[in-house]
Every structure is written in C-alpha cells, then in structure tokens.
Tab-separated table of C-alpha atoms and ligand atoms in Angstrom:
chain	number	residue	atom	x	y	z
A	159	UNK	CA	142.319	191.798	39.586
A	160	UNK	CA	138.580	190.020	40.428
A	161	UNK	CA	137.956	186.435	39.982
A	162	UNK	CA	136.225	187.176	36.908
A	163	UNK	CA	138.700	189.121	34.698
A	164	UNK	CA	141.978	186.430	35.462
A	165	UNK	CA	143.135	185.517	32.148
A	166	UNK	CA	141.396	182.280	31.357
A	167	UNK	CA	144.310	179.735	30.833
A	168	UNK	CA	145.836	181.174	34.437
A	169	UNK	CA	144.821	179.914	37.792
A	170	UNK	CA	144.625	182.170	41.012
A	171	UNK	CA	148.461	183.702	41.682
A	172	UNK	CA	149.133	183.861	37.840
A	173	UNK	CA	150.392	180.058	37.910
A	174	UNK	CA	148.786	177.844	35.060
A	175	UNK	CA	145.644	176.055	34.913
A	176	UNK	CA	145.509	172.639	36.735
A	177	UNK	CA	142.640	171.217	34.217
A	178	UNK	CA	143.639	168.506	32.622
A	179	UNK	CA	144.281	168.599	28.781
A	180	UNK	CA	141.570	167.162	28.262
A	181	UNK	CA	139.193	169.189	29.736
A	182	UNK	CA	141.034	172.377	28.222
A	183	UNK	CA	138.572	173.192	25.526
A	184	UNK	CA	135.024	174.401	25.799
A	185	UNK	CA	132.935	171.031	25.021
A	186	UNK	CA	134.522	169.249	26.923
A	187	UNK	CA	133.992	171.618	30.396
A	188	UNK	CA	130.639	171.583	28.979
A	189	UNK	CA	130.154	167.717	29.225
A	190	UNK	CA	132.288	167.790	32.050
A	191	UNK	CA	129.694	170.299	34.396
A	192	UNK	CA	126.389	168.452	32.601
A	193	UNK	CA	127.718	165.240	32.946
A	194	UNK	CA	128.319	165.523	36.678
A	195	UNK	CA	125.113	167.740	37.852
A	196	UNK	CA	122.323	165.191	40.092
A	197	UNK	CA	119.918	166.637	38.684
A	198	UNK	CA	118.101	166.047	35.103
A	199	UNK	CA	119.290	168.438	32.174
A	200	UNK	CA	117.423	168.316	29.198
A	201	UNK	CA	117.370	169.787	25.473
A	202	UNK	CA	115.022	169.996	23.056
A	203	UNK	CA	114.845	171.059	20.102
A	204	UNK	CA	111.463	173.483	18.188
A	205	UNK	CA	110.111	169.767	17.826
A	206	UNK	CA	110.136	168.361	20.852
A	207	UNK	CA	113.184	165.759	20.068
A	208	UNK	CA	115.315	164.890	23.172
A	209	UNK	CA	119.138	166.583	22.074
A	210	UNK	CA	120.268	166.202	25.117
A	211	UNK	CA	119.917	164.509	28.162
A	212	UNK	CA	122.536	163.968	30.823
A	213	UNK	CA	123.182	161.130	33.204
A	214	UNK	CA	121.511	162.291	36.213
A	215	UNK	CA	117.719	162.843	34.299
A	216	UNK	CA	118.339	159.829	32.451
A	217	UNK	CA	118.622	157.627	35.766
A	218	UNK	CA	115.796	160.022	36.970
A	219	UNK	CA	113.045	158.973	33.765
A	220	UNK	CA	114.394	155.394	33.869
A	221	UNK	CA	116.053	155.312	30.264
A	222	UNK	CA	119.712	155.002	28.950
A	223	UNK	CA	120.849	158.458	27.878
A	224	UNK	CA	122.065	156.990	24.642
A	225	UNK	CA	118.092	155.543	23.932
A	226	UNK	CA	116.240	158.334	24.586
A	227	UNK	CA	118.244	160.875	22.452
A	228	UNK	CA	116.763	161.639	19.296
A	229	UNK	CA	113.266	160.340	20.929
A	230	UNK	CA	110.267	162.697	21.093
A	231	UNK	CA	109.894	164.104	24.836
A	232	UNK	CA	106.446	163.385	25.681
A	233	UNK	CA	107.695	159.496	25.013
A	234	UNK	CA	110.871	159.702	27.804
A	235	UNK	CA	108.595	161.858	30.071
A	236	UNK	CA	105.182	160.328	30.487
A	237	UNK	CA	103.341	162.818	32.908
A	238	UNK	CA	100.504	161.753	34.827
A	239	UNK	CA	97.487	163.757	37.052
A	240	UNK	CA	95.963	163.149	40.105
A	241	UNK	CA	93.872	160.075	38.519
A	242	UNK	CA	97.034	158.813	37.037
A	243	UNK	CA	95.674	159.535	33.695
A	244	UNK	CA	98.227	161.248	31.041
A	245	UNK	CA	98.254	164.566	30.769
A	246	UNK	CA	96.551	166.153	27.775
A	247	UNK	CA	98.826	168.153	25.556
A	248	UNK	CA	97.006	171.441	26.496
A	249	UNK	CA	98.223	170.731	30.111
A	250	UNK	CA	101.667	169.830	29.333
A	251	UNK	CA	103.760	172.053	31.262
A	252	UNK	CA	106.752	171.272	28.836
A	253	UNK	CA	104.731	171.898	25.510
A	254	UNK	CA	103.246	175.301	26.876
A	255	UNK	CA	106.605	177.048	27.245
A	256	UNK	CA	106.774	175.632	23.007
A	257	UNK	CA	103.383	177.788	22.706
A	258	UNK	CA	103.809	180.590	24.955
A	259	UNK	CA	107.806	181.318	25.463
A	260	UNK	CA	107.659	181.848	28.685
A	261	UNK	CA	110.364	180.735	31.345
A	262	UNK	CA	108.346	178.632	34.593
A	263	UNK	CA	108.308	176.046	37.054
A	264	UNK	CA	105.963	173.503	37.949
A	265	UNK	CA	104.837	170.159	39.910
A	266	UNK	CA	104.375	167.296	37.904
A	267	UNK	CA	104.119	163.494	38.546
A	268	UNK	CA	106.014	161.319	36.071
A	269	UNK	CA	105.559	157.744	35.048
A	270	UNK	CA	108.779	155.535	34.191
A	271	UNK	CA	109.010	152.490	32.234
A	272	UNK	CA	108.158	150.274	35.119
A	273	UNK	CA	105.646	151.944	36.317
A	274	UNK	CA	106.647	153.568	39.238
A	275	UNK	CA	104.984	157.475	39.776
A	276	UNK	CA	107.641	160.196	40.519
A	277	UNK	CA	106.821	163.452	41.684
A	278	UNK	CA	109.356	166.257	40.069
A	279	UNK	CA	109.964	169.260	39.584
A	280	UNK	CA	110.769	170.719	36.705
A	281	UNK	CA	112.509	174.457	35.549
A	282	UNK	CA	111.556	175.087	31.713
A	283	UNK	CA	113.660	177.756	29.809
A	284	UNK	CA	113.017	178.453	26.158
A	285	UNK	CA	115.918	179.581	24.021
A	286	UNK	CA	114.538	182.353	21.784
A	287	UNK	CA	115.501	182.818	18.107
A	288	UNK	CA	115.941	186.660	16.481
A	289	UNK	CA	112.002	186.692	15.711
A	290	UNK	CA	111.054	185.619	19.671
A	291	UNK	CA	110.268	182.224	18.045
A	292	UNK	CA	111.567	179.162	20.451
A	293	UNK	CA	114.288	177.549	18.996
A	294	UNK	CA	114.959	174.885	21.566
A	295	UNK	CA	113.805	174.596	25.226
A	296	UNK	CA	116.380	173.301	28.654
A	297	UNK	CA	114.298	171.655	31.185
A	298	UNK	CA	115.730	170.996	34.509
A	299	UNK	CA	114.533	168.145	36.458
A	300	UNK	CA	114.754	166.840	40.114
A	301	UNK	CA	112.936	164.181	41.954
A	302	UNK	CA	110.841	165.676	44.951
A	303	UNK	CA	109.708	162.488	46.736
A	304	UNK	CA	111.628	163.089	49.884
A	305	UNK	CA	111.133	166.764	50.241
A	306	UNK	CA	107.109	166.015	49.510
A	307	UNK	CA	107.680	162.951	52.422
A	308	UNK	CA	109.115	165.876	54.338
A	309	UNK	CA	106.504	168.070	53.369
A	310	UNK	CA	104.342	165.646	54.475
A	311	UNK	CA	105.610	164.900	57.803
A	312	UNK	CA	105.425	168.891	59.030
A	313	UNK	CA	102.001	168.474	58.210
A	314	UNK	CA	101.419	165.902	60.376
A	315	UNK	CA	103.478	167.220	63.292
A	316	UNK	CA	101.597	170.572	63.043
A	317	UNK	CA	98.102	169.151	62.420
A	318	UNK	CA	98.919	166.538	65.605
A	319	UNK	CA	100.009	169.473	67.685
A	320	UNK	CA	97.176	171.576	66.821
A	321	UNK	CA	94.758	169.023	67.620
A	322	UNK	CA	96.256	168.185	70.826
A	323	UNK	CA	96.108	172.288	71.846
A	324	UNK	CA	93.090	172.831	70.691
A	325	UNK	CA	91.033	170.770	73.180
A	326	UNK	CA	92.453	172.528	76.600
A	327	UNK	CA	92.654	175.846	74.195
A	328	UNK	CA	88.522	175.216	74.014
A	329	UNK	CA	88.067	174.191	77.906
A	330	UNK	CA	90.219	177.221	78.876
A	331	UNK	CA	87.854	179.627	76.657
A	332	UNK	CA	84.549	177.083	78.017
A	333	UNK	CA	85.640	178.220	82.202
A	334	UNK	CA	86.497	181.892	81.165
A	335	UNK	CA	83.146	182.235	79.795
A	336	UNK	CA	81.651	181.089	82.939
A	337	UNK	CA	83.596	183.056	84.947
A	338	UNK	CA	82.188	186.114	82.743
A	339	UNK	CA	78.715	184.681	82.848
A	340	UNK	CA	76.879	186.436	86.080
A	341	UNK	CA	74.107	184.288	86.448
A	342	UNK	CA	76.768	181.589	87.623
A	343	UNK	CA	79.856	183.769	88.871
A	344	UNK	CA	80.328	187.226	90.502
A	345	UNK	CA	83.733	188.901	90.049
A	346	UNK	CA	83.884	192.731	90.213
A	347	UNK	CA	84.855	195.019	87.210
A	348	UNK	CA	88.160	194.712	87.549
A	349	UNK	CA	88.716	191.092	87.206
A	350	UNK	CA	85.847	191.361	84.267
A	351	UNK	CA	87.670	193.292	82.282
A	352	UNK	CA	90.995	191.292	83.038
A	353	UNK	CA	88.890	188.040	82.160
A	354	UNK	CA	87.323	189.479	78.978
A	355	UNK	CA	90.674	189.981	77.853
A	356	UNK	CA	92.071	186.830	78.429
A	357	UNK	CA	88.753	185.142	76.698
A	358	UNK	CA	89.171	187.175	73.445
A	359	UNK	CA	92.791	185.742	73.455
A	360	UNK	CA	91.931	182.511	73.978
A	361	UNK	CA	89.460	182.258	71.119
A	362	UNK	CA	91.996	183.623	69.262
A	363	UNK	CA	94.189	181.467	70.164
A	364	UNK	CA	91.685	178.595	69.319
A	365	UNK	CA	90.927	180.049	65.834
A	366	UNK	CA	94.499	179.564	65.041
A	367	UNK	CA	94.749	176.216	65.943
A	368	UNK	CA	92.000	175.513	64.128
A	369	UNK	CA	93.397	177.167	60.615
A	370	UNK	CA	96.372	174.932	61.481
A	371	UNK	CA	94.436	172.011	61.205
A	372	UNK	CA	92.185	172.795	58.791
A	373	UNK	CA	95.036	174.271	56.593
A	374	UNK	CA	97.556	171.186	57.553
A	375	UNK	CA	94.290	168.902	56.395
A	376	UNK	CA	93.809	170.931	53.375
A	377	UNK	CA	97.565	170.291	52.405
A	378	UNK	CA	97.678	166.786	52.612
A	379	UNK	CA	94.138	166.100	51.017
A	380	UNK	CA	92.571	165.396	53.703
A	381	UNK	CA	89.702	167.873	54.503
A	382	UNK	CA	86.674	166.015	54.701
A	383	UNK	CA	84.554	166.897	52.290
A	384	UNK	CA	80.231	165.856	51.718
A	385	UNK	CA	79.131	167.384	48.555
A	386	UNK	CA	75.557	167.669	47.738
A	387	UNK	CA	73.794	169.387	45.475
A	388	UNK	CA	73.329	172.992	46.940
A	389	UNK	CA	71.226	175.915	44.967
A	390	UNK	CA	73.616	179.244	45.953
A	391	UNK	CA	70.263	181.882	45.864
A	392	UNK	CA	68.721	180.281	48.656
A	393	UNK	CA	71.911	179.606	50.082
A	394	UNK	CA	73.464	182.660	50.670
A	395	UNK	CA	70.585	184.587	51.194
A	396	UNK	CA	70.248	182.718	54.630
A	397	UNK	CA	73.854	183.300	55.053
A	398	UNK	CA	73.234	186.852	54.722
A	399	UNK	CA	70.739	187.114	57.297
A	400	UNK	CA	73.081	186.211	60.069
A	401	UNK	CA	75.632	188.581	58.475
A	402	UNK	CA	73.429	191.717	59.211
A	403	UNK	CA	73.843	191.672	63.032
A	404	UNK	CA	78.061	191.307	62.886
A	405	UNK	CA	78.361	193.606	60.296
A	406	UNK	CA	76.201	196.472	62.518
A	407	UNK	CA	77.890	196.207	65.400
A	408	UNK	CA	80.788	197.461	63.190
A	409	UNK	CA	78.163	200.348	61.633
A	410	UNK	CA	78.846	198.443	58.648
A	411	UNK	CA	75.733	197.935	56.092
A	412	UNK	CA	74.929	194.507	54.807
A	413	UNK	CA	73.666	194.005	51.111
A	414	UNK	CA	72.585	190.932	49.151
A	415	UNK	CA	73.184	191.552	45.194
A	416	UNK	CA	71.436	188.883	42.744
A	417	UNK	CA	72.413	189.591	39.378
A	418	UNK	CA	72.621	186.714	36.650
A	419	UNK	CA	72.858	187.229	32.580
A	420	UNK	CA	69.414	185.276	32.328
A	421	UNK	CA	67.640	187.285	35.522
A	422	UNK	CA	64.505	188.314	34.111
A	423	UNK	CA	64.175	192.143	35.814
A	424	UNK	CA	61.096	193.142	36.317
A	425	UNK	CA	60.802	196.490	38.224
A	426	UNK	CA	57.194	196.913	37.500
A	427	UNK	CA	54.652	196.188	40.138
A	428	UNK	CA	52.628	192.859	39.460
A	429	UNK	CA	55.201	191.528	37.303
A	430	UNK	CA	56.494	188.520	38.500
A	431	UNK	CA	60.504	188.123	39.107
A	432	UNK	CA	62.001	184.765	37.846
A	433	UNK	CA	65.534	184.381	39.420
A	434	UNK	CA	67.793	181.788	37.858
A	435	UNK	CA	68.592	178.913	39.665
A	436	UNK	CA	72.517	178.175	40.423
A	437	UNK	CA	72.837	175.014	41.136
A	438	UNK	CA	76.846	173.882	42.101
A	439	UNK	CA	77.452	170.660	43.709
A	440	UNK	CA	80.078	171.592	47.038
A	441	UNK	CA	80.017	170.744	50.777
A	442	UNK	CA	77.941	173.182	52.241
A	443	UNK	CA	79.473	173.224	55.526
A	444	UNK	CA	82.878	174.266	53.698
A	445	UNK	CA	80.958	176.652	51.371
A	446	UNK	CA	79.993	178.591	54.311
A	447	UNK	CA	83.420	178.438	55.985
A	448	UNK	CA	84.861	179.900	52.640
A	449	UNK	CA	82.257	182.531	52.397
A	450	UNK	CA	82.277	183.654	56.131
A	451	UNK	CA	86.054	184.033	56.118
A	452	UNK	CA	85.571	186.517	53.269
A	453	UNK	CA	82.934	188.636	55.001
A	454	UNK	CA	84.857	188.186	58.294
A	455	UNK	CA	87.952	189.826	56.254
A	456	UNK	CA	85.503	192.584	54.750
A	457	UNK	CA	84.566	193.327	58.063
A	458	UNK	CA	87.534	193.316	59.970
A	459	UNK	CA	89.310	194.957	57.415
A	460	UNK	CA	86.974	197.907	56.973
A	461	UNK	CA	86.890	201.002	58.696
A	462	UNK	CA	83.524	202.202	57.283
A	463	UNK	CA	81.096	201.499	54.090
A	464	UNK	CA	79.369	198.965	53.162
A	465	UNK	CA	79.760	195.005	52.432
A	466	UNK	CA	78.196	193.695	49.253
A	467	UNK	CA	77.706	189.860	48.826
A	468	UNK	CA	76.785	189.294	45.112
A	469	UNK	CA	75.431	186.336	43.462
A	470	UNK	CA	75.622	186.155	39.401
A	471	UNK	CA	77.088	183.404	36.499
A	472	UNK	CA	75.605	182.502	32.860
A	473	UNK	CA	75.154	178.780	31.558
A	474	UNK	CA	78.324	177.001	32.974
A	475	UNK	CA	79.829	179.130	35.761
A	476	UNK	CA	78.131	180.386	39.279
A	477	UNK	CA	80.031	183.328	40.613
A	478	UNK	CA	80.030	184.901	44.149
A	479	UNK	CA	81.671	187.630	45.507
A	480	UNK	CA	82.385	189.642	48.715
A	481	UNK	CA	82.569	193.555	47.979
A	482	UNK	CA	83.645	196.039	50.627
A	483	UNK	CA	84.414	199.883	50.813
A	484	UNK	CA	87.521	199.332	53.336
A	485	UNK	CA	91.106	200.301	52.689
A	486	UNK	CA	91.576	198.225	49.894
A	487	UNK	CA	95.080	195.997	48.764
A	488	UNK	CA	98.431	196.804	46.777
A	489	UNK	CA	98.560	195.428	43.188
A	490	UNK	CA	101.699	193.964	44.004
A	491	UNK	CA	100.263	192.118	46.792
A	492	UNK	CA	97.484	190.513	45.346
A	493	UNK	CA	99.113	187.512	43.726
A	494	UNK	CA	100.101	186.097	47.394
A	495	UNK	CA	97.243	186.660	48.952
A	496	UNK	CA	96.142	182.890	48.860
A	497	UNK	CA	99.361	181.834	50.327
A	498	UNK	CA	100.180	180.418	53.152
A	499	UNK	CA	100.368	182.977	56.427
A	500	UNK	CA	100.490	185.713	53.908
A	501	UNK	CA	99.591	189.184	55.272
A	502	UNK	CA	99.799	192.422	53.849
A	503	UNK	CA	102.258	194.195	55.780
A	504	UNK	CA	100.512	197.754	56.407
A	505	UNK	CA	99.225	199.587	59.476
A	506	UNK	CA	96.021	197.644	58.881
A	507	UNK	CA	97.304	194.057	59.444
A	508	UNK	CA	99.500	195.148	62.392
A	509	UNK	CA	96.881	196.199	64.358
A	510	UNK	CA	94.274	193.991	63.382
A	511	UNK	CA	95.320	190.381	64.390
A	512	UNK	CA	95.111	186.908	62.195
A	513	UNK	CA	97.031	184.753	60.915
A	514	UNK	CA	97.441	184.894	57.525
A	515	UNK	CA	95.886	181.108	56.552
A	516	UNK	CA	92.371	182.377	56.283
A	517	UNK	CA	92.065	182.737	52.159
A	518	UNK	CA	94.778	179.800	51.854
A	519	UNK	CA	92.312	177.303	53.379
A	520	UNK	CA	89.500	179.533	51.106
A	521	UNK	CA	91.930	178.575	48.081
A	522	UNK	CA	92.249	174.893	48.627
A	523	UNK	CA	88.679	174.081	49.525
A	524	UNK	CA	87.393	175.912	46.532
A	525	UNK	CA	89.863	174.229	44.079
A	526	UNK	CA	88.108	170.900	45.962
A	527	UNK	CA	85.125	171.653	43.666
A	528	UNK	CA	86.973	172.387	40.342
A	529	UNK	CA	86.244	176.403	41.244
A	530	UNK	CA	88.761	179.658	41.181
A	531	UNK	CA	88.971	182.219	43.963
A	532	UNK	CA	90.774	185.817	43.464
A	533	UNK	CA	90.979	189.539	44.296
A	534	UNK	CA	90.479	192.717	42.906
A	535	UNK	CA	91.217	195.317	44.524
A	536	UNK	CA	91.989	199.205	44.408
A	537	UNK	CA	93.772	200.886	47.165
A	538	UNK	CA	91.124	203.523	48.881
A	539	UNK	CA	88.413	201.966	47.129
A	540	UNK	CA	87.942	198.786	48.432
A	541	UNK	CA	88.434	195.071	47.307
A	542	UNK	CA	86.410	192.489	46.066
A	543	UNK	CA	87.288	188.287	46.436
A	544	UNK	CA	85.596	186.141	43.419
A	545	UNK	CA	84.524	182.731	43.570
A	546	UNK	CA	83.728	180.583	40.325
A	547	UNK	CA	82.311	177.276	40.230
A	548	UNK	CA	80.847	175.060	37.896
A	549	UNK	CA	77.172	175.315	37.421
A	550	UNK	CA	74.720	172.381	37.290
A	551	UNK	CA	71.926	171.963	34.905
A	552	UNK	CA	68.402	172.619	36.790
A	553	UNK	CA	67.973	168.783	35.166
A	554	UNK	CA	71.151	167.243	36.507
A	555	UNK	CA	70.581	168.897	39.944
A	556	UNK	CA	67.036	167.303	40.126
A	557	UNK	CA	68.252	164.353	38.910
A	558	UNK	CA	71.467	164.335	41.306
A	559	UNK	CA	68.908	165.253	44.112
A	560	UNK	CA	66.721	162.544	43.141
A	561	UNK	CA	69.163	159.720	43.155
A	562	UNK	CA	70.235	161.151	46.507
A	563	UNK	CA	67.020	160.669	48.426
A	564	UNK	CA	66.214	157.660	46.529
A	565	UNK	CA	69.913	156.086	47.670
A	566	UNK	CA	68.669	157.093	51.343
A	567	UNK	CA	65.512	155.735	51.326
A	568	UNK	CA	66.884	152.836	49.770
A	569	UNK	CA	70.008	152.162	51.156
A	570	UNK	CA	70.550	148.741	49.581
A	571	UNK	CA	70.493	150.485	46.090
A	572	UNK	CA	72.633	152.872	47.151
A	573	UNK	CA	76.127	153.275	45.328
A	574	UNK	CA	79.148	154.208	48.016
B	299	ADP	P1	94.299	187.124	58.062
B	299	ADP	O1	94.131	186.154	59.175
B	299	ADP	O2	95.573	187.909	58.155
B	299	ADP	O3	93.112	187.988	57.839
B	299	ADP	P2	93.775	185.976	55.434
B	299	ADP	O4	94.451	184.844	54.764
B	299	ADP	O5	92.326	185.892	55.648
B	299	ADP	O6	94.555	186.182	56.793
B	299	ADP	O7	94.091	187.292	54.607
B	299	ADP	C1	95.423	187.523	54.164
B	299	ADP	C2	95.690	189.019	54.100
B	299	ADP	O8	94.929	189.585	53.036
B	299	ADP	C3	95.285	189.791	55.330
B	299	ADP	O9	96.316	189.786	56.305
B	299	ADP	C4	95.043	191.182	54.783
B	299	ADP	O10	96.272	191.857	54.693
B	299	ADP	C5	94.554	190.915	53.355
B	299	ADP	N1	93.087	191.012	53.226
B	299	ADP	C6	92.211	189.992	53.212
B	299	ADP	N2	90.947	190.429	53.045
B	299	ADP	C7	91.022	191.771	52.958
B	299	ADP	C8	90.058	192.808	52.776
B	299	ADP	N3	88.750	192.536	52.645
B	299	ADP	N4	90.521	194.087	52.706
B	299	ADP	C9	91.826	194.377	52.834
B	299	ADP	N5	92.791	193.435	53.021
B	299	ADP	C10	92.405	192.158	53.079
C-alpha cells in the first residue's frame, strides 16, 4: 500500500495515529501547519479584508495577528517603490491578481509601522468561484533581506574579480598585438597564426570580463549613467556609418530606415523632406553600447541578408529597432532572452561564442531611462529587437538643452 492510500486514522505498520486528540480533526491540523510555517500566510477575502494571517507574516508586517484581521490589506501591507513613495493601486501587485485572476510572484518593498523598509517576496494565488470570479486571494510572504545582502555580495565578488582580470587580460591583448604588428616585430607565419589566435581569445576573454562588470554594475545600480538630451535621427545615422564596414566584411548589407507617423514623405523631386525630431533624454555612451550589442548580435548571428536599423515613434514614444534576415529565434525562447547568461541552445550559439549577458546589460540600461526592449522573431525569417523610450517635446529638449549650456557657462547657477 503507498503512503498516500494508508487509511487516515492509521500510522505506517497499521498501528494508530500518534497525533494528539487534539489535533485529530481537520481545523485544527490546519492551524496546526499555518500556525507553525516562517513564512507569512495570508487570506483575503473579494474585498481585500485580511481573514487570515498567521504568526510568521504577522511578525513579518509588524502587527499582532489578532489587530490586523478584519483590516483592509493595503493598511497591514504598506508597499513602497524605489523613491519610497506608496505604490499606486494600478501597481499593486496584490490588487492585480483581484483584477486579472492570475496566479504570480513578485518583488516588493514593504513599509512597517516603524518605519523600517523590507524587501519581500510575495506568491499571490486567487481562489476562483464557479463563474472564474475571485472569491478570495492566499498571499505568501517571506522577507528577502539576507538573500538580496547575498545577492549583493556575489556582485561584488564578481565585479571585484572582473576588474582585477581585466587589466592584465588588456596588457596581455596590448603585447600580442605588437607582436602581430610588423612594423615593430618579425615572427614567421607560423607563430602569426599561433599569435592571432591567442589575440582573438584574449579579447574575448576581455569582453567577458567586461559584461561581468558592466552586468554586476547594472545589478546593483551602479552603472554610471550622464543623460543628456540626445536627438536619435542624427544619432544613429552616425552610428550607422561605422556599421557599414563590419557588416561587409560579413557580405552583410547595412540599411538605415526612418519612418515616423508624422514623417512628411515627399518622393517628388524639389519637395522638401521634413523628418521629425526624436528627442529622448539617455546617456549616449550607453545608448550606443545598447545599440551596438544588437547589431553585433545581427551580425554574428546571421549567415546572409541584410541588417535593418529603423528609427520611428508618434507623440510620446521613440522606437528603434535592429532587423536582420539570419536564422531567426524559437517562440519559446524569446521570453529569456534578456536574462542573465541566457543563450539559445542551437547549432548557432555553439559555434558562435558569447556569453549570454549581452541583451541582459541591453535590458537594464534601457529600463535606466523608463524604456522597454524585446524580440520578435520568426524562425528562418529573421528577428527583430525593439527599443521604446519616452519622447521629449522639441520645446522641453530646447529648453533642457538650454539650461544645460547655460548651467556650464555658469557654473555658479548651476543645480547638481
Ligand atoms: P551572446 O553573448 O550569447 O550573444 P546575448 O545576451 O547578446 O548573448 O544574446 C542571448 C542569446 O540570444 C544569444 O546566445 C542568441 O542565442 C540569441 N540571439 C541574440 N540576438 C540574436 C539574433 N540577432 N539572431 C538570433 N539569435 C540571437
């Protein structure tokens, strides 16, 4: 007989329970398993009353279990954002899966009674009725302060370590060049080809320590980060121009798409072309980095074709995008592309080297500026990486650009 068909009231070998009496019935081995779980478990009911709460979440929100029962939840659970202002109801985590009815997860920082912020983590589970409607919700709780401190610490063990490699990673790759430079060293084909080897390793090599800083940085908020006002036509169309000659050596063709809603297209001759100006307000230096890692991806990932870098958006939204012809990426793995060291596991990726960190680091610097980044894609078509960001008036970016040269001009008036 398993485990799970033994008559209830018998233990293992057919003797009799051991429970005590009373823990016999079902409430009570209810209370019993609630009661004693560390972390928080929480019921609400369709309006958002606390039902239940057990011991361990009520120690975790700072309350007595007895006062917060019967209390609304956004009053035991005051959730904070990044500015430690409240969260707005649309951004509630726990009032969404009340809306939607959808199961989830999700990272939020709560504020207790005295003050104190408390990262947690929280498992949501709506209980549906006959008509899909949510009857009640369970939310799970646990305080991740020490796994974030631990978090933290990996971050700073790999960003120290790949800072320390990284400087005899670059004089290594600095000498090798020499060596392969013949208007300072002679070595005969033999040991060329040995050394050219070795040098394309090495920058390898130093690429990845870089993405492990940069990504370690990017973690830990601490990617430095300039904005200034930067208008994207002008931008990338000098971007573009260096693209041409990397892209050829691959036989690859380079295009430049501008497209907006408000272009006014004039194919006529004489007729004058007024492009729209998109103005977003970003680091360029980390702009570029995001935008050459996709058209380093397009071309290292395609065979043959062509590479389209496309420029469009409408009154509050400036959208890029990288087009190529290459192989192209499986629906399913889409949704992980922007993880960490994710690769698509194909013939592809295993013969083509990287790391997998690339579009993670593209992720985090874009959501830096309040933008999106994703992928389309359609396997033996080719894929094609978005990026949205908020759009700046033409007045506020002359105005922005104003107060910028005037604060440099004037650096007594200027505001830091
Ligand atoms: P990697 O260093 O592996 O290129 P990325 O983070 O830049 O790391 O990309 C993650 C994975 O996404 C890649 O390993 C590859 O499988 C896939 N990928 C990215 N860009 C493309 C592309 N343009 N075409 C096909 N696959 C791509």
């Amino acid at each position: 007989m398993s485990l799970f068909n033994r008559h209830k009231s018998e233990a293992p070998g057919g003797k009799p329970t051991t429970l005590p009496s009373d823990l016999q019935d079902e409430t009570a081995k209810f209370k019993a398993i609630v009661n004693s779980i560390e972390d928080g478990v929480l019921l609400l009911d369709s309006q958002h009353t606390i039902q239940l709460i057990n011991p361990g979440g009520a120690t975790i929100l700072g309350w007595k279990a007895e006062d917060a029962t019967g209390i609304d939840i956004g009053n035991v659970m005051r959730l904070v954002n990044s500015k430690s202002e409240p969260v707005k109801e649309q951004d509630n985590p726990i009032l969404q899966v009340f809306q939607t009815g959808q199961s989830g997860r999700s990272e939020v920082v709560l504020i207790t009674p005295d003050k104190k912020q408390v990262p947690l983590n929280l498992r949501l589970s709506p209980l549906l009725g006959k008509n899909q409607e949510v009857k009640a919700v369970v939310v799970v709780f646990n305080n991740i302060t020490a796994q974030q401190a631990e978090e933290r610490q990996r971050a700073d063990f790999i960003s120290t370590a790949s800072h320390e490699m990284r400087t005899p990673v670059a004089a290594i790759e600095g000498y090798l060049a020499l060596a392969l430079n013949e208007k300072v060293s002679t070595v005969d084909s033999r040991a060329r080809n040995y050394l050219e080897k070795a040098h394309s390793s090495t920058q390898h090599l130093g690429k990845l320590f870089q993405d492990l800083l940069t990504s370690a940085k990017a973690e830990d908020g601490r990617l430095t980060s300039h904005p200034a006002v930067v208008e994207m036509g002008a931008f990338l169309e000098q971007l573009v121009d260096g693209f041409h000659l990397i892209a050829e050596k691959k036989g690859l063709f380079v295009e430049f798409s501008f497209g907006g809603s408000n272009t006014i297209n004039a194919t006529e001759a004489g007729t004058k072309v007024i492009k729209p100006l998109y103005y977003v307000y970003i680091d360029p230096d980390r702009l570029r980095e995001v935008i050459t890692n996709l058209f380093d991806n397009a071309v290292k990932y395609t065979p043959e074709g062509k590479i389209t870098i496309g420029l469009t958006g409408n009154d509050s939204v400036v959208q890029m995008y990288v087009r190529d012809t290459g192989p192209g990426i499986p629906t399913e793995d889409i949704p992980h592309l922007f993880q960490k060291f994710y690769r698509v596991d194909n013939s592809a990726t295993r013969t083509i080297g990287g790391t997998g960190l690339g579009l993670f680091i593209c992720r985090k610097i874009i959501e830096l500026y309040n933008g999106r980044i994703w992928a389309e894609s359609k396997v033996g078509e080719g894929s094609s990486f978005y990026i949205n960001l908020p759009r700046l008036s033409t007045q506020k970016a002359s105005a922005m650009q104003a107060a910028a040269s005037n604060s440099v001009s004037n650096p007594v008036n200027s505001v830091s």
